[in-house]
Coordinates of C-alpha atoms in Angstrom, one line a residue:
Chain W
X1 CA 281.6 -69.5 7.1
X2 CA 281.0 -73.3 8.0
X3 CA 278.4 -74.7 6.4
X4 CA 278.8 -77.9 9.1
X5 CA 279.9 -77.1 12.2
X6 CA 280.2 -80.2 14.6
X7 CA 281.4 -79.3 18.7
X8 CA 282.5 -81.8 21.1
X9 CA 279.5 -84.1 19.7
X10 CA 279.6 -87.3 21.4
X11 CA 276.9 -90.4 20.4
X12 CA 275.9 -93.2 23.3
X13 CA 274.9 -96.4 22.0
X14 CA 273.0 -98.9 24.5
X15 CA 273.9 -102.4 24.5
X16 CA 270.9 -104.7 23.1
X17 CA 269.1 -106.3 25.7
X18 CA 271.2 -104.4 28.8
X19 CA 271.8 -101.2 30.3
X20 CA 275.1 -100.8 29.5
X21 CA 276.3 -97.7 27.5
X22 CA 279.3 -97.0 25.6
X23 CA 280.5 -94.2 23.5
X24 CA 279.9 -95.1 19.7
X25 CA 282.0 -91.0 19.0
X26 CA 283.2 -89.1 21.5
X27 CA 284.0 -85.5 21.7
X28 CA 284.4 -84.8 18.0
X29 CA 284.6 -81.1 16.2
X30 CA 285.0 -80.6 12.5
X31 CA 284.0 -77.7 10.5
X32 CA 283.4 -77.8 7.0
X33 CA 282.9 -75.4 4.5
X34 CA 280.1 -74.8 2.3
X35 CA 281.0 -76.3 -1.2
X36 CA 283.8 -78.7 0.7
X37 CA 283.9 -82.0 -0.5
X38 CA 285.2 -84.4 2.9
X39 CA 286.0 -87.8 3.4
X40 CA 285.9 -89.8 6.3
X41 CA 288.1 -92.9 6.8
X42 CA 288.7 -95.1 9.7
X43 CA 289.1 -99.1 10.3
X44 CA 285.5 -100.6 10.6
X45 CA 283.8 -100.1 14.2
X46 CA 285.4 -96.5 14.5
X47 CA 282.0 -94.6 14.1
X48 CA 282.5 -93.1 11.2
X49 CA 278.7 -94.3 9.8
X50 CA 277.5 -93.1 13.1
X51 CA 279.1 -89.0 13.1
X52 CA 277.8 -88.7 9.1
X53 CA 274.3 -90.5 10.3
X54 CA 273.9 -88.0 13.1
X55 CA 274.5 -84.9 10.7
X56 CA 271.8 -86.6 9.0
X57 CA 269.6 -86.7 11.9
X58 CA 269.2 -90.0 12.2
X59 CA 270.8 -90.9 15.2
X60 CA 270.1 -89.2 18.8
X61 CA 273.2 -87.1 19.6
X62 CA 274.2 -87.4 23.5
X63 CA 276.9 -84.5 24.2
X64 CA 277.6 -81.7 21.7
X65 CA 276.3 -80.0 18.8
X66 CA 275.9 -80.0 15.0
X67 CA 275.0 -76.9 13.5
X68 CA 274.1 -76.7 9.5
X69 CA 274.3 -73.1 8.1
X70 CA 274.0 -72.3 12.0
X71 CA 270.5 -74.2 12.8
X72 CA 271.2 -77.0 15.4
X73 CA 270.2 -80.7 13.8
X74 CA 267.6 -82.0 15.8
X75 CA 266.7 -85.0 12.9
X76 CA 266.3 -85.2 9.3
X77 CA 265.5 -81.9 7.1
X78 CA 265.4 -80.6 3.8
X79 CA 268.6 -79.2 3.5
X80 CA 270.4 -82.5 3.6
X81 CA 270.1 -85.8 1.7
X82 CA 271.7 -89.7 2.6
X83 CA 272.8 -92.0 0.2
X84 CA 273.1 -95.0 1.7
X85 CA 275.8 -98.3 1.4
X86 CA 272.8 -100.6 0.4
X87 CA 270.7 -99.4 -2.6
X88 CA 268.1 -99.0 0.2
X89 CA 265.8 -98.3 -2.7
X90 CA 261.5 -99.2 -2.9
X91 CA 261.4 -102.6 -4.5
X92 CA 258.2 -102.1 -5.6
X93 CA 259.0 -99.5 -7.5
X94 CA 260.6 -98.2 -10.6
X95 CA 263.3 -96.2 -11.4
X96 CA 261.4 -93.1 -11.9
X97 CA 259.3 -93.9 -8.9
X98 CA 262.1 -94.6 -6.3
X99 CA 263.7 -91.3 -7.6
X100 CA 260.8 -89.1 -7.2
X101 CA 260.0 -90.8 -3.6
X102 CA 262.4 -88.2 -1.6
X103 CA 260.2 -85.2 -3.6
X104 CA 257.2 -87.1 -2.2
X105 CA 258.5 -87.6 1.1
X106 CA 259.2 -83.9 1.3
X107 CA 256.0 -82.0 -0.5
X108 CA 258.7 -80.6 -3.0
X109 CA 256.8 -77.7 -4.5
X110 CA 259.5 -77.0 -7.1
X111 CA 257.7 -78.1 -10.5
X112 CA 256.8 -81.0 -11.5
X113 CA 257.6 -83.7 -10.3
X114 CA 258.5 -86.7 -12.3
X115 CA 259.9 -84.1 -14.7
X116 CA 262.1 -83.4 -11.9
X117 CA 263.2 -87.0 -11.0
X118 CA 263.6 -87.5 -15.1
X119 CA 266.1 -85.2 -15.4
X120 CA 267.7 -86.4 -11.9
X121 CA 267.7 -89.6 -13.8
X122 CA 269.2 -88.5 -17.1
X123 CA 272.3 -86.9 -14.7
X124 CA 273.5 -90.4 -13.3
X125 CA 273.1 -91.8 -16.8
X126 CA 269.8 -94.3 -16.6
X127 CA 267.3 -91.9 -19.3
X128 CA 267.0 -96.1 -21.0
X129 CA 266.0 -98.0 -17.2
X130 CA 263.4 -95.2 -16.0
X131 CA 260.9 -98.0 -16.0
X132 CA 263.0 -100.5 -14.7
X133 CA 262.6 -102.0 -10.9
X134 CA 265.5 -101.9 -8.5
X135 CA 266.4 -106.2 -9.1
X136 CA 266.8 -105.9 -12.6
X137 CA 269.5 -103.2 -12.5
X138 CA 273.0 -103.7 -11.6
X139 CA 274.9 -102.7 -8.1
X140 CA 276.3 -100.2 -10.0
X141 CA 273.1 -98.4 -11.6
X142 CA 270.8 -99.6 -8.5
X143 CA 273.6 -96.9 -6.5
X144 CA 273.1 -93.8 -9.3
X145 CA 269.5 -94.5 -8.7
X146 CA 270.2 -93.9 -4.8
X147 CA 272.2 -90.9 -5.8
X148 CA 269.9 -89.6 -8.3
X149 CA 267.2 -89.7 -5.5
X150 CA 268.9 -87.7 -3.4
X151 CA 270.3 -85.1 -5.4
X152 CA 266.5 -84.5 -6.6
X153 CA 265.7 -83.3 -3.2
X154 CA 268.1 -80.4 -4.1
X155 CA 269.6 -80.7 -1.0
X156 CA 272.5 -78.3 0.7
X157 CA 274.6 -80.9 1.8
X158 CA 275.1 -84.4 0.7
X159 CA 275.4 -87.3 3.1
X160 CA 277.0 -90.4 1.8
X161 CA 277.6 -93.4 3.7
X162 CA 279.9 -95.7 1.7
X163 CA 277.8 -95.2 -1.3
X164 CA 280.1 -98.0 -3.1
X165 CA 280.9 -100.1 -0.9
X166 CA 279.2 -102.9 -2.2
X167 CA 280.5 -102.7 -5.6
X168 CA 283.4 -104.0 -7.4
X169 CA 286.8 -102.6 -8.0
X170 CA 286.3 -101.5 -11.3
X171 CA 282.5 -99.8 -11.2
X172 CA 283.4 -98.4 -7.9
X173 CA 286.5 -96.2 -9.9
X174 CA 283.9 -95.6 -12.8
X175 CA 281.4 -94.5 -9.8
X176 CA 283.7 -91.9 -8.1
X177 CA 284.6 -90.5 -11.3
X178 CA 281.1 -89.9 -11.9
X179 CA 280.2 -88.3 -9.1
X180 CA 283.0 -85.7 -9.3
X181 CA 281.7 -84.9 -12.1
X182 CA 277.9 -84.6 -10.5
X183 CA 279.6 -82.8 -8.3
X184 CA 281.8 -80.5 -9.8
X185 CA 278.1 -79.2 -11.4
X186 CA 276.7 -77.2 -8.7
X187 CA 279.3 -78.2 -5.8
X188 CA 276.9 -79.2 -2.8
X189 CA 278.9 -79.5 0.6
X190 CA 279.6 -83.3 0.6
X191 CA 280.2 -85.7 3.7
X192 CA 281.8 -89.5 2.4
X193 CA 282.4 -92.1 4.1
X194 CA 284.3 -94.8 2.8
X195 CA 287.2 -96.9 4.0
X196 CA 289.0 -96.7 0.7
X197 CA 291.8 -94.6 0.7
X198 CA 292.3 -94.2 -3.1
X199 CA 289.1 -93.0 -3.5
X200 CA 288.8 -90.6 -0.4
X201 CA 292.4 -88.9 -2.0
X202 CA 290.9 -88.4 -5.0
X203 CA 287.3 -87.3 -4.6
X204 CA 287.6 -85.0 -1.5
X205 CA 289.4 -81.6 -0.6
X206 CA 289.9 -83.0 3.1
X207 CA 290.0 -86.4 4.4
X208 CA 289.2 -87.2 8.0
X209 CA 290.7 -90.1 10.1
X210 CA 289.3 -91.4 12.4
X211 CA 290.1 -93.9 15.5
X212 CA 288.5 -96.3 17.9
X213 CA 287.7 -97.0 21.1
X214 CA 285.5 -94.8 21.2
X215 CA 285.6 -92.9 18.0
X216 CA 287.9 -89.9 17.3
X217 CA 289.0 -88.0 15.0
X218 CA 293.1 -88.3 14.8
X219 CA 294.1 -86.0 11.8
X220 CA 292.5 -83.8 9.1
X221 CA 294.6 -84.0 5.9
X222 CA 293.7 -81.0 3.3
X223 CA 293.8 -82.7 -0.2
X224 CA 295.7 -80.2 -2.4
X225 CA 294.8 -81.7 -5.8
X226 CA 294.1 -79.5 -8.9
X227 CA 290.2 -79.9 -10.1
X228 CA 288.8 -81.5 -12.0
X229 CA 290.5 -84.4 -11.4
X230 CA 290.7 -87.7 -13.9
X231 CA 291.9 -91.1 -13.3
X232 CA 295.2 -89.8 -13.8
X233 CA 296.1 -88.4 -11.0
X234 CA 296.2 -91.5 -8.7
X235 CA 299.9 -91.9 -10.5
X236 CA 301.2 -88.3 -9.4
X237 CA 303.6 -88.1 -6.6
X238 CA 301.6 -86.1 -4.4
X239 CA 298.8 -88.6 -4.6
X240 CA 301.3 -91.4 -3.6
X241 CA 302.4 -89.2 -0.6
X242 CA 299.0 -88.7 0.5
X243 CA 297.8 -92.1 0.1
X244 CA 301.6 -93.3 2.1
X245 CA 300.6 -90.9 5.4
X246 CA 296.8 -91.9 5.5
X247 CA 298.0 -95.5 5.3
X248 CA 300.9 -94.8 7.9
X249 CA 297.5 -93.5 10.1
X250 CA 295.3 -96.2 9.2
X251 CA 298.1 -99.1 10.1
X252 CA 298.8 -97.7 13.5
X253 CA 295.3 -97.5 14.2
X254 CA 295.2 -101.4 13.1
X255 CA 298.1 -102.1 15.2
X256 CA 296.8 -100.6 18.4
X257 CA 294.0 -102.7 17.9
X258 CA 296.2 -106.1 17.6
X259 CA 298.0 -104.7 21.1
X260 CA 294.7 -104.2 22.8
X261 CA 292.9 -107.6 21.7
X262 CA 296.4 -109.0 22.8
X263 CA 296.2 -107.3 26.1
X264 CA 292.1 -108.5 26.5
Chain M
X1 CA 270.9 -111.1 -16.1
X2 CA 267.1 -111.0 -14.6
X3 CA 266.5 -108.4 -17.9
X4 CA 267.7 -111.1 -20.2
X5 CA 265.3 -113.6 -18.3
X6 CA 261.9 -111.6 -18.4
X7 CA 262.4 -110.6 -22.1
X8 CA 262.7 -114.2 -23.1
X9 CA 260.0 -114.9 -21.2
X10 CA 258.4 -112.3 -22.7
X11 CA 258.6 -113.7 -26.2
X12 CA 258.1 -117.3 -25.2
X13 CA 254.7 -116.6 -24.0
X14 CA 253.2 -114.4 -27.1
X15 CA 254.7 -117.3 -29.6
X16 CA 252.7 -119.8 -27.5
X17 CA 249.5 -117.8 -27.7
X18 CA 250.0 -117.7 -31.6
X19 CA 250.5 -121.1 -31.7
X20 CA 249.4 -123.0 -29.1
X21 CA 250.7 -126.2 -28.2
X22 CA 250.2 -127.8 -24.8
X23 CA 253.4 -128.1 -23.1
X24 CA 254.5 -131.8 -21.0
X25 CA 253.2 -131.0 -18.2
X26 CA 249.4 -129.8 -19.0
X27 CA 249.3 -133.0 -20.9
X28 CA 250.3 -135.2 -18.4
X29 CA 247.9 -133.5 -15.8
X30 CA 244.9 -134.0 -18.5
X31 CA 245.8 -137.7 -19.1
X32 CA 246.2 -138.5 -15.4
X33 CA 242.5 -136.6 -14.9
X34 CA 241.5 -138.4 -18.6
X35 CA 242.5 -142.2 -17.0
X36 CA 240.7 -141.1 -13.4
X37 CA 237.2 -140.7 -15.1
X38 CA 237.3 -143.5 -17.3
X39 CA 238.9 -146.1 -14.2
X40 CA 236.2 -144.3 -12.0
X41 CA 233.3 -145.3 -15.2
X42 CA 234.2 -148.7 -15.4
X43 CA 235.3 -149.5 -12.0
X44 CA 231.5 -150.5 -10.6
X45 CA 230.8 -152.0 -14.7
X46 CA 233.6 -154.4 -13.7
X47 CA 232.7 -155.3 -10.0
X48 CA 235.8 -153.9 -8.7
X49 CA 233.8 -151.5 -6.4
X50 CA 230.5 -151.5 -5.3
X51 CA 228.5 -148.7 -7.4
X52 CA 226.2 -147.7 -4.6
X53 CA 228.9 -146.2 -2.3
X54 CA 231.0 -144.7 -5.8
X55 CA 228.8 -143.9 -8.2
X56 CA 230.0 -143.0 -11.9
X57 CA 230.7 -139.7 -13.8
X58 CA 227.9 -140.5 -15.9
X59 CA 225.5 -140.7 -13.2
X60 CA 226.9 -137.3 -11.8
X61 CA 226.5 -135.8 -14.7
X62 CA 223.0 -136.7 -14.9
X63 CA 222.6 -135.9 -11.5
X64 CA 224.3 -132.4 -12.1
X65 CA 221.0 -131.1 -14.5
X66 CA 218.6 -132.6 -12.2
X67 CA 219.9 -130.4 -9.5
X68 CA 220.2 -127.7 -11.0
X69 CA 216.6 -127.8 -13.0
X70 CA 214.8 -129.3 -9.7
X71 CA 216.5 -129.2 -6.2
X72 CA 216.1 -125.1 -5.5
X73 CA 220.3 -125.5 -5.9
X74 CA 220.1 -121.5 -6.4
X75 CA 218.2 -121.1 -3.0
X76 CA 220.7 -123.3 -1.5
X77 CA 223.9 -121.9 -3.0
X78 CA 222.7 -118.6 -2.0
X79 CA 222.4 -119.0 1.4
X80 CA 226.1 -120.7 1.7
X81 CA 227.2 -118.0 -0.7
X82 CA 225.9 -115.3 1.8
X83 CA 227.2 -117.0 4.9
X84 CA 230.9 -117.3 3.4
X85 CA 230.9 -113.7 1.8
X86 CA 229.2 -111.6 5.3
X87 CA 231.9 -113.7 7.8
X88 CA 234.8 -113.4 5.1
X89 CA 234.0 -109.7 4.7
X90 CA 234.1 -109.4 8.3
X91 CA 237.1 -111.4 8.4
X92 CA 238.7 -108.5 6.2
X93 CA 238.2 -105.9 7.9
X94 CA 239.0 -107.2 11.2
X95 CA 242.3 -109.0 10.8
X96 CA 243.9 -106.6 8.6
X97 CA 243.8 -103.6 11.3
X98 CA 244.6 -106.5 13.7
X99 CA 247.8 -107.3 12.0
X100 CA 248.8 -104.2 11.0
X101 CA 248.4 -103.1 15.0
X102 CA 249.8 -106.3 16.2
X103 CA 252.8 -106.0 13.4
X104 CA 254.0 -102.7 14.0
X105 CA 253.2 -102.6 18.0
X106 CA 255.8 -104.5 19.8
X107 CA 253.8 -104.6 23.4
X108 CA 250.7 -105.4 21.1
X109 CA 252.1 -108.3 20.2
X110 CA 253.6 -109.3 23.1
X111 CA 250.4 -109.1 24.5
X112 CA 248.1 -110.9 22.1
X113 CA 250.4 -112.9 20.7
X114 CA 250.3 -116.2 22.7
X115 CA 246.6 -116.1 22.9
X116 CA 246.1 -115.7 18.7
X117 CA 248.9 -118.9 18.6
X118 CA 246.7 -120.8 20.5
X119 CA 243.7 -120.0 18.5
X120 CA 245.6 -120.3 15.1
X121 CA 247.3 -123.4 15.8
X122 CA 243.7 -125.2 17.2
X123 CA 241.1 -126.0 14.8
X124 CA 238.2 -123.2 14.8
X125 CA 235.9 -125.9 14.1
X126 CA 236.1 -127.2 17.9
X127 CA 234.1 -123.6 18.6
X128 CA 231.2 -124.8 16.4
X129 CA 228.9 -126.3 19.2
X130 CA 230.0 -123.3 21.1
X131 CA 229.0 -121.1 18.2
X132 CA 225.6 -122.9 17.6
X133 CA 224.6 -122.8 21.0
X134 CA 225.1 -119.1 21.5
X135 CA 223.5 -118.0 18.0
X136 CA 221.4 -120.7 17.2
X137 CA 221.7 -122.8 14.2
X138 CA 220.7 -120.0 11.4
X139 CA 223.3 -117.8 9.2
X140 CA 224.5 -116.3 12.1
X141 CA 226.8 -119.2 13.6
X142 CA 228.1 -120.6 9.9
X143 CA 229.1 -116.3 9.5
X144 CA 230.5 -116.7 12.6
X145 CA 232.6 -119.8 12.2
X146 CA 233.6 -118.6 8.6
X147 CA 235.0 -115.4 10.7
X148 CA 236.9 -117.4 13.0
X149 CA 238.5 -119.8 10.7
X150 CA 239.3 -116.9 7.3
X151 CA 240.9 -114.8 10.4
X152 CA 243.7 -116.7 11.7
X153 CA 245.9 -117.4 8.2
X154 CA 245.7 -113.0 7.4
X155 CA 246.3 -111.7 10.8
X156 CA 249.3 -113.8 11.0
X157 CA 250.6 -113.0 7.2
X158 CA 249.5 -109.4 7.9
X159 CA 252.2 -109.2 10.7
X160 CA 254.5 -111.4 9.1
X161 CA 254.4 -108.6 6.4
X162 CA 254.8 -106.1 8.5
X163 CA 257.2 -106.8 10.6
X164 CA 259.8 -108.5 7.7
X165 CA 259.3 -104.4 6.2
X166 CA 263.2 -104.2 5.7
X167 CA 264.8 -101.0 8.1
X168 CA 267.0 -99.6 5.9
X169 CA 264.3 -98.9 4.0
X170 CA 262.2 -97.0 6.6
X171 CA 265.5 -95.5 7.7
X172 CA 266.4 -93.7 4.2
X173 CA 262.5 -92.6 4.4
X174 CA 263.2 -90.9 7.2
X175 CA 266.1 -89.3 5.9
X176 CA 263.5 -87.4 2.9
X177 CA 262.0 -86.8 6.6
X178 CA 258.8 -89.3 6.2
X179 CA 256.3 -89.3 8.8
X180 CA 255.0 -92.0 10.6
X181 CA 252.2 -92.4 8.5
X182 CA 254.5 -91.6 5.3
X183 CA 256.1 -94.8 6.4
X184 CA 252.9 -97.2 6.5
X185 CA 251.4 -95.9 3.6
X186 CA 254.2 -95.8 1.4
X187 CA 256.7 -98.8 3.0
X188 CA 255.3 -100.7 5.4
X189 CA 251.4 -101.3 3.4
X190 CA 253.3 -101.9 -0.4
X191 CA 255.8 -104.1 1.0
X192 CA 253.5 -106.7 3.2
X193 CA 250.7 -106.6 0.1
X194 CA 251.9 -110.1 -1.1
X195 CA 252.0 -111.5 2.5
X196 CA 248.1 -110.1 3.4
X197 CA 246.8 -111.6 -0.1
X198 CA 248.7 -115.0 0.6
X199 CA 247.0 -115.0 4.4
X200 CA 243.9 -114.1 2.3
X201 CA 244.1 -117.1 -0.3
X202 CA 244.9 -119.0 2.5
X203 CA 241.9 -118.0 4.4
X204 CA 239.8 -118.8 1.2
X205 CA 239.8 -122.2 1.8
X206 CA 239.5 -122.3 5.6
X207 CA 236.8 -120.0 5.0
X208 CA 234.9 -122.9 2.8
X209 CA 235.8 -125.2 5.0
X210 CA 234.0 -123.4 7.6
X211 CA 230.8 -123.2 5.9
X212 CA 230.9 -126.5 4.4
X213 CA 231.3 -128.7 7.8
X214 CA 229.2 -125.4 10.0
X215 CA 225.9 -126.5 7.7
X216 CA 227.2 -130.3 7.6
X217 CA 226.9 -129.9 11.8
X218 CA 223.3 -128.5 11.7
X219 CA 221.7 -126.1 9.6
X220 CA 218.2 -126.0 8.2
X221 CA 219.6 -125.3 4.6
X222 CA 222.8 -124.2 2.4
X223 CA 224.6 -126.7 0.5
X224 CA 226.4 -128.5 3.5
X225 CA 223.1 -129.6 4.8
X226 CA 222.1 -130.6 1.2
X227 CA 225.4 -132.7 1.4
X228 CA 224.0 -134.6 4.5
X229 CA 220.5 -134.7 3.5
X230 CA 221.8 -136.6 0.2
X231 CA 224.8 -138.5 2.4
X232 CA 222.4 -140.0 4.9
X233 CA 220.0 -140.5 1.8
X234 CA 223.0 -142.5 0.0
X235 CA 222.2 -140.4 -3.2
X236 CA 226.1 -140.1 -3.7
X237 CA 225.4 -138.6 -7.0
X238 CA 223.7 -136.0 -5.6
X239 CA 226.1 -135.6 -2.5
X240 CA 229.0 -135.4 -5.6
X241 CA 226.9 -132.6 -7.5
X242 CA 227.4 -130.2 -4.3
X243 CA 230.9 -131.4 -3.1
X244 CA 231.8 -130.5 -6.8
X245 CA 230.0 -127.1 -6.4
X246 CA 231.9 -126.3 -3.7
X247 CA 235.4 -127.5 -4.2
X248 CA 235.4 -125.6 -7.7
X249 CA 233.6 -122.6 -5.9
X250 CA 237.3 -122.4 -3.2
X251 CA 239.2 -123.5 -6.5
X252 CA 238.1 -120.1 -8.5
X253 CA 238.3 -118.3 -5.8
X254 CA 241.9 -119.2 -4.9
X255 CA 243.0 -119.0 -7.9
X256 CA 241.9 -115.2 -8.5
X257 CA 243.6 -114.7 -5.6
X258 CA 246.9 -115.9 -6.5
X259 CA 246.9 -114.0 -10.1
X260 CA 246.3 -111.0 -7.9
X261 CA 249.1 -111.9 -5.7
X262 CA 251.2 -112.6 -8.5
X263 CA 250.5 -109.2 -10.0
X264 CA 251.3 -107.6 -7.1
X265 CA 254.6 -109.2 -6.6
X266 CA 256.0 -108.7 -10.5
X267 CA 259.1 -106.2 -8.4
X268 CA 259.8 -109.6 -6.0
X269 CA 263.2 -111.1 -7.7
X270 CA 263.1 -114.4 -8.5

C-alpha cells in the first residue's frame, strides 16, 4: 500500500501585487511506498520545492489530492516532518532547545522531553554542541541539528527540501552518507529534493524528474542499488548509467528552456 | 571560528579581573574628564570666563551637601521620580500591545501608520501647552508628556521587531504544526526582545527629557522647577546640583537597560 499517494494535484501561485495566476505544478501523481526513500530533481523554477512543501501542508493545493496512509493533507500534522534548505533553526536558542522545539510545537507526550531531543542529538553526532546556539556551529552541524529536530517528532514520513544545498561539496557527501545511515535505522518514507544528481542516485530507491513550465513530472527511474550503500558505489557501472540518463533528462529539459527564452 | 572568538574572550576577561589594568581607552576617557574639571576650576581663577555664569566643581560640590542636607531635594526628586515612573509605566503597557498589533496586522498598520510617523517624527514637547491646559499644571500633564514622548521610540522598535521576525522560521513552526499563538509566543516575542528593549532605552531618555523641560514649562515643584527657580535665581551651582541629578538619573537608567539588552542578545552573531 502507498504510504503517499499524490492524484492529478495541481498548485496556483498568484502573481505579487496582480491577479494573475499561473500553475506553479500541474496535474502530478506519484505514489510512494511506505519505507521508500524518493528523490526529486528538476532544473530550478520546476516546482519541485512546491509538490514536497504541499505534502507537507504548507502550501494550498488548487486541483487534486494528496493522501498520507489514506487521510487527505489538508496542512501540517504529526505524521510528517520538514527539514528545510536554510537551517531555519531558533537563533535564540540552543542545540538542545531548537531540537526539542518540534516536541513542543506538537504536545509530544512520549517521555520526556529533552531526554528525547538528547538522544535525537547524540544520532546526528552533536552529544559535545548540545549547548551551543545555531551561529556558532557550522552549515554542516547547524543542518544535523535541523534533521535531528525533525526526526524527534518521530514522524512517518520525512520531508526534506534540499537539506544540503547550502553546503560544500565535501560535507554535503559526508551529510548524505549520514543520513543513509539515519535512515537505514528505522526506514521512515523519505521525500528529497535536491538538484544534485550524484546524491539523488545514491541515497534514494526512485528518483523523480521533473519539468517546467508548469511543473511536471517526466520520468520515475527505480534506483536498483544494493543497500547499504558507501561511497563506493558512485564508481559502479550502474551508477554511471543512472547518473548518464538523468543527465540526458535534465539537459533536454535545459535545452527546451534555451529554445523557449529564444522564441520569447 | 565565532567558538574560537567567545572562548578567548572568555579568558581575556577573567585574567583582567585578576589583575586589573585599565586598558587605552578607559584611561584616555578619565584623563580627558581629569583635564575638564581642572580647566573648568581654574578657568574663572584665571579670568578666562566669568565665574558667575560657570561656576566651579568646587562650588558644586559644596553646593551638592547643601542641597541635599537643606533644599527638601528628597521631596523634590520624589515628585519627578513619580511623574517619570507612572507615564513610563503607562508608556509600557501601551506601546507594546500597540506594536505588537500594529507589527503583525498589515491593515493596522496601514491604517495607523502615517498618523504615529507624524507624531514620532514631531517633537512631543510642542503638546505641552496643550497638555497643561487640559490637565492643569500638577503631575498629571508632566505623566502625560512623559507618556507621549517614552511611546514613540518602543512602538516603532516593537514593530520593527516584529515585522523583521524571519519567515522561514515561522514557516518550519508551522511545519511541527504551531498555532498562531505558538508562533508569537515562541518566534515572533523572543526574536523582537532586543528591538522592544532598544525602543525602551531609547525612550529612557526621551522620557527624562519629558519631565525635565514639562516642570521647566510650569510646575509648582519637581526638580525641573528647582532648575528654574535656581536658573532665574543665577545660583548656577545649585541649577548644576539638579541637572547632575538628572543626567546621572537617565545615565543609570540607560545603561541597565543596555546590559539587559545585551544579555538578551548573547545568540545575535557578531
Amino acid at each position: 500500500m502507498a504510504e503517499i499517494e499524490i492524484r492529478n494535484l495541481g498548485i496556483d501561485y498568484r502573481k505579487p501585487n496582480s491577479d494573475e495566476v499561473f500553475a506553479a505544478v500541474d496535474d502530478i501523481s506519484l505514489s510512494i511506498a511506505a519505507g521508500e526513500f524518493v528523490s526529486i530533481v528538476g532544473s530550478s523554477g520546476c516546482g519541485k520545492s512546491t509538490l514536497l512543501l504541499s505534502v507537507a501542508g504548507l502550501v494550498k493545493i488548487a486541483r487534486g489530492t494528496i493522501t498520507i496512509g489514506g487521510r487527505p493533507v489538508s496542512g501540517p500534522g504529526p505524521d510528517r516532518a520538514v527539514v528545510f534548505q536554510d537551517a531555519s533553526l531558533l537563533p535564540w536558542r540552543t542545540v538542545l532547545g531548537n531540537v526539542r522545539f518540534g516536541l513542543e510545537m506538537q504536545r509530544w507526550t512520549g517521555g520526556d522531553l529533552t531526554e528525547r531531543a538528547m538522544s535525537m542529538i547524540k544520532l546526528v553526532g552533536l552529544a559535545r554542541f548540545a549547548d551551543y546556539h545555531p551561529h556558532q556551529l557550522s552549515g554542516g552541524m547547524r543542518q544535523r541539528v535541523n534533521i535531528a529536530r525533525a526526526l524527534a517528532v518521530d514522524p512517518q514520513v520525512l520531508l526534506m527540501d534540499e537539506p544540503f544545498g547550502a553546503l560544500d561539496a565535501q560535507t554535503r557527501e559526508i551529510m548524505g552518507g549520514e543520513l543513509l545511515r539515519i535512515w537505514e535505522g528505522d526506514k521512515k518514507t523519505a521525500l528529497f529534493v535536491t538538484h544534485d544528481i550524484d546524491e539523488a542516485i545514491f541515497l534514494s530507491d526512485k528518483v523523480v524528474v521533473m519539468g517546467r513550465n508548469p511543473g511536471h513530472i517526466k520520468e520515475v527511474i527505480a534506483i536498483d542499488l544494493p543497500r547499504p550503500r558507501t561511497q563506493e558505489i558512485l564508481d559502479t557501472p550502474q551508477f554511471t548509467e543512472y547518473r548518464r540518463r538523468l543527465r540526458a533528462h535534465l539537459a533536454a529539459d535545459m535545452a527546451g528552456m534555451h529554445f523557449m527564452e529564444e522564441a520569447a | 571560528m565565532a567558538m574560537v572568538a567567545t572562548s578567548a574572550r572568555d579568558t581575556g576577561k577573567s585574567r583582567a579581573a585578576r589583575n586589573w589594568r585599565p586598558d587605552r581607552s578607559t584611561v584616555i576617557s578619565m584623563l580627558s574628564v581629569a583635564v575638564f574639571f581642572i580647566l573648568w576650576q581654574l578657568a574663572p581663577e584665571m579670568g578666562w570666563v566669568n565665574g558667575r555664569f560657570t561656576s566651579q566643581p568646587t562650588q558644586v560640590l559644596v553646593a551638592a551637601i547643601d542641597v541635599i542636607l537643606n533644599d527638601d531635594f528628597f521631596y523634590h526628586a520624589r515628585i519627578s521620580l513619580a511623574e517619570f515612573s507612572l507615564g513610563f509605566a503607562l508608556a509600557l503597557v501601551v506601546s507594546i500591545p500597540l506594536g505588537v498589533l500594529l507589527g503583525t496586522s498589515r491593515t493596522a498598520r496601514h491604517l495607523i501608520d502615517p498618523p504615529l510617523m507624524a507624531l514620532y517624527v514631531a517633537p512631543t514637547l510642542v503638546l505641552l501647552p496643550i497638555l497643561v491646559v487640559s490637565l492643569g499644571i500638577g503631575m498629571a500633564s508632566k505623566v502625560a508628556i512623559v507618556f507621549l514622548n517614552a511611546l514613540f521610540p518602543i512602538v516603532v522598535n516593537t514593530i520593527a521587531g516584529m515585522s523583521e521576525a524571519d519567515p522561514q522560521l515561522i514557516r518550519a513552526a508551522r511545519s511541527f504544526g504551531a498555532s498562531k499563538l505558538d508562533v508569537f509566543v515562541r518566534i515572533l516575542l523572543p526574536g523582537s526582545l532586543p528591538s522592544i528593549l532598544t525602543g525602551i532605552r531609547l525612550a529612557v531618555g526621551r522620557g527624562v527629557m519629558g519631565v525635565v523641560v514639562g516642570e521647566l514649562f510650569v510646575s509648582q515643584a519637581g526638580i525641573g522647577y528647582q532648575l528654574n527657580t535656581y536658573g532665574s535665581a543665577m545660583r548656577i551651582d545649585r541649577l548644576l546640583v539638579y541637572a547632575l541629578v538628572v543626567s546621572v538619573f537617565g545615565y543609570l537608567l540607560t545603561v541597565s537597560v543596555r546590559a539587559l539588552e545585551n544579555r538578551v542578545s548573547t545568540w545575535r552573531p557578531e
